Amino acid sequence: AQSVTQLDSQVPVFEEAPVELRCNYSSSVSVYLFWYVQYPNQGLQLLLKYLSGSTLVKGINGFEAEFNKSQTSFHLRKPSVHISDTAEYFCAVSDASGGYQKVTFGTGTKLQVIP
Amino acid sequence: GAGVSQTPSNKVTEKGKYVELRCDPISGHTALYWYRQSLGQGPEFLIYFQGTGAADDSGLPNDRFFAVRPEGSVSTLKIQRTERGDSAVYLCASSRSIDTEAFFGQGTRLTVV
């Protein structure tokens, strides 16, 4: 079984400042890692994913994340945030042998971008 | 349609009643997933279908919950004898296969009063 920890429930940041949303996972098997974003009154949208290969993954809207196996982390970063990035962000993990079929989500981090 | 459609968007029901939540996946997607998101929590896996069959229903909390997908397209999540603790947003997602990205609907907000 896998688990995901998002230590920060809320992260306020000024517009155009950099941001890092932290995610740590636990698993006894190889994993796939994901970041999803949920805008107000909208469904979950995949930001980026790590399946294999390069540990630095680039996603949509200028976000990127780095898979660190030794620290079991997959932190999400953006060098300069915009007001439109205000949303809730979920880190998620699945068993690599199972693909997308049974994803375990963290509790989410609300990013609040301050003008 | 262009995306995953879930109906109704909101459902209020009385404790003890039966409810059905519907999910229309993206056309051609063979895999379909149900998740439940309680207030302040991340989505929690309930069940997934590959075609018409439930490939993994290990996330269903108890036997009051049941889901079907009789023709391999539309799916219905059924909850019997609803309890206040069932109040949550129920999310549906679909993907072309289990190895490809899953797309989520906007969810059905269920409130049991």
PDB file of N, CA and C in Angstrom, chain B residues 6 21-22 26-27 29 32-33 48 51 58-59 64 80-81 107 109 112-113:
ATOM      1  N   GLN B   6     -20.926  14.095 -14.994  1.00  0.00           N
ATOM      2  CA  GLN B   6     -21.530  13.460 -13.826  1.00  0.00           C
ATOM      3  C   GLN B   6     -22.850  14.159 -13.493  1.00  0.00           C
ATOM      4  N   LEU B  21     -25.877   7.746  -8.475  1.00  0.00           N
ATOM      5  CA  LEU B  21     -25.052   8.789  -9.065  1.00  0.00           C
ATOM      6  C   LEU B  21     -24.544   8.265 -10.410  1.00  0.00           C
ATOM      7  N   ARG B  22     -24.651   9.117 -11.432  1.00  0.00           N
ATOM      8  CA  ARG B  22     -24.359   8.665 -12.797  1.00  0.00           C
ATOM      9  C   ARG B  22     -23.064   9.286 -13.319  1.00  0.00           C
ATOM     10  N   ILE B  26     -15.713   9.700 -21.092  1.00  0.00           N
ATOM     11  CA  ILE B  26     -15.333  10.155 -22.420  1.00  0.00           C
ATOM     12  C   ILE B  26     -15.494   8.979 -23.388  1.00  0.00           C
ATOM     13  N   SER B  27     -16.063   9.271 -24.544  1.00  0.00           N
ATOM     14  CA  SER B  27     -16.328   8.220 -25.522  1.00  0.00           C
ATOM     15  C   SER B  27     -15.058   7.458 -25.883  1.00  0.00           C
ATOM     16  N   HIS B  29     -13.356   5.531 -23.882  1.00  0.00           N
ATOM     17  CA  HIS B  29     -12.529   5.197 -22.718  1.00  0.00           C
ATOM     18  C   HIS B  29     -13.037   3.903 -22.095  1.00  0.00           C
ATOM     19  N   LEU B  32     -12.826   3.115 -16.144  1.00  0.00           N
ATOM     20  CA  LEU B  32     -13.638   4.099 -15.422  1.00  0.00           C
ATOM     21  C   LEU B  32     -13.397   3.935 -13.929  1.00  0.00           C
ATOM     22  N   TYR B  33     -13.265   5.055 -13.243  1.00  0.00           N
ATOM     23  CA  TYR B  33     -12.893   5.041 -11.827  1.00  0.00           C
ATOM     24  C   TYR B  33     -13.883   5.876 -11.015  1.00  0.00           C
ATOM     25  N   TYR B  48     -12.809   0.550  -9.660  1.00  0.00           N
ATOM     26  CA  TYR B  48     -12.562   0.863 -11.050  1.00  0.00           C
ATOM     27  C   TYR B  48     -13.036  -0.281 -11.941  1.00  0.00           C
ATOM     28  N   GLY B  51     -13.825  -2.039 -18.922  1.00  0.00           N
ATOM     29  CA  GLY B  51     -14.975  -2.520 -19.680  1.00  0.00           C
ATOM     30  C   GLY B  51     -16.187  -2.593 -18.780  1.00  0.00           C
ATOM     31  N   SER B  58     -12.023  -2.785  -4.113  1.00  0.00           N
ATOM     32  CA  SER B  58     -11.516  -2.861  -2.743  1.00  0.00           C
ATOM     33  C   SER B  58     -11.721  -1.584  -1.945  1.00  0.00           C
ATOM     34  N   GLY B  59     -12.019  -0.471  -2.618  1.00  0.00           N
ATOM     35  CA  GLY B  59     -12.210   0.789  -1.917  1.00  0.00           C
ATOM     36  C   GLY B  59     -13.631   1.055  -1.469  1.00  0.00           C
ATOM     37  N   ARG B  64     -23.227  -1.351   1.450  1.00  0.00           N
ATOM     38  CA  ARG B  64     -24.284  -0.413   1.034  1.00  0.00           C
ATOM     39  C   ARG B  64     -23.932   0.250  -0.287  1.00  0.00           C
ATOM     40  N   GLN B  80     -27.147   2.477  -0.809  1.00  0.00           N
ATOM     41  CA  GLN B  80     -28.378   2.116  -0.097  1.00  0.00           C
ATOM     42  C   GLN B  80     -28.325   2.634   1.331  1.00  0.00           C
ATOM     43  N   ARG B  81     -29.486   2.880   1.889  1.00  0.00           N
ATOM     44  CA  ARG B  81     -29.606   3.254   3.315  1.00  0.00           C
ATOM     45  C   ARG B  81     -28.555   4.304   3.683  1.00  0.00           C
ATOM     46  N   GLY B 107     -17.730  16.038 -10.511  1.00  0.00           N
ATOM     47  CA  GLY B 107     -18.200  15.426  -9.287  1.00  0.00           C
ATOM     48  C   GLY B 107     -19.673  15.664  -8.999  1.00  0.00           C
ATOM     49  N   ARG B 109     -21.936  16.331  -5.631  1.00  0.00           N
ATOM     50  CA  ARG B 109     -21.885  16.613  -4.196  1.00  0.00           C
ATOM     51  C   ARG B 109     -23.119  15.991  -3.549  1.00  0.00           C
ATOM     52  N   VAL B 112     -26.283  14.153   2.855  1.00  0.00           N
ATOM     53  CA  VAL B 112     -27.283  13.321   3.538  1.00  0.00           C
ATOM     54  C   VAL B 112     -27.707  14.065   4.808  1.00  0.00           C
ATOM     55  N   VAL B 113     -29.003  14.359   4.877  1.00  0.00           N
ATOM     56  CA  VAL B 113     -29.499  15.142   6.028  1.00  0.00           C
ATOM     57  C   VAL B 113     -30.351  14.275   6.951  1.00  0.00           C
TER      58      VAL B 113
END
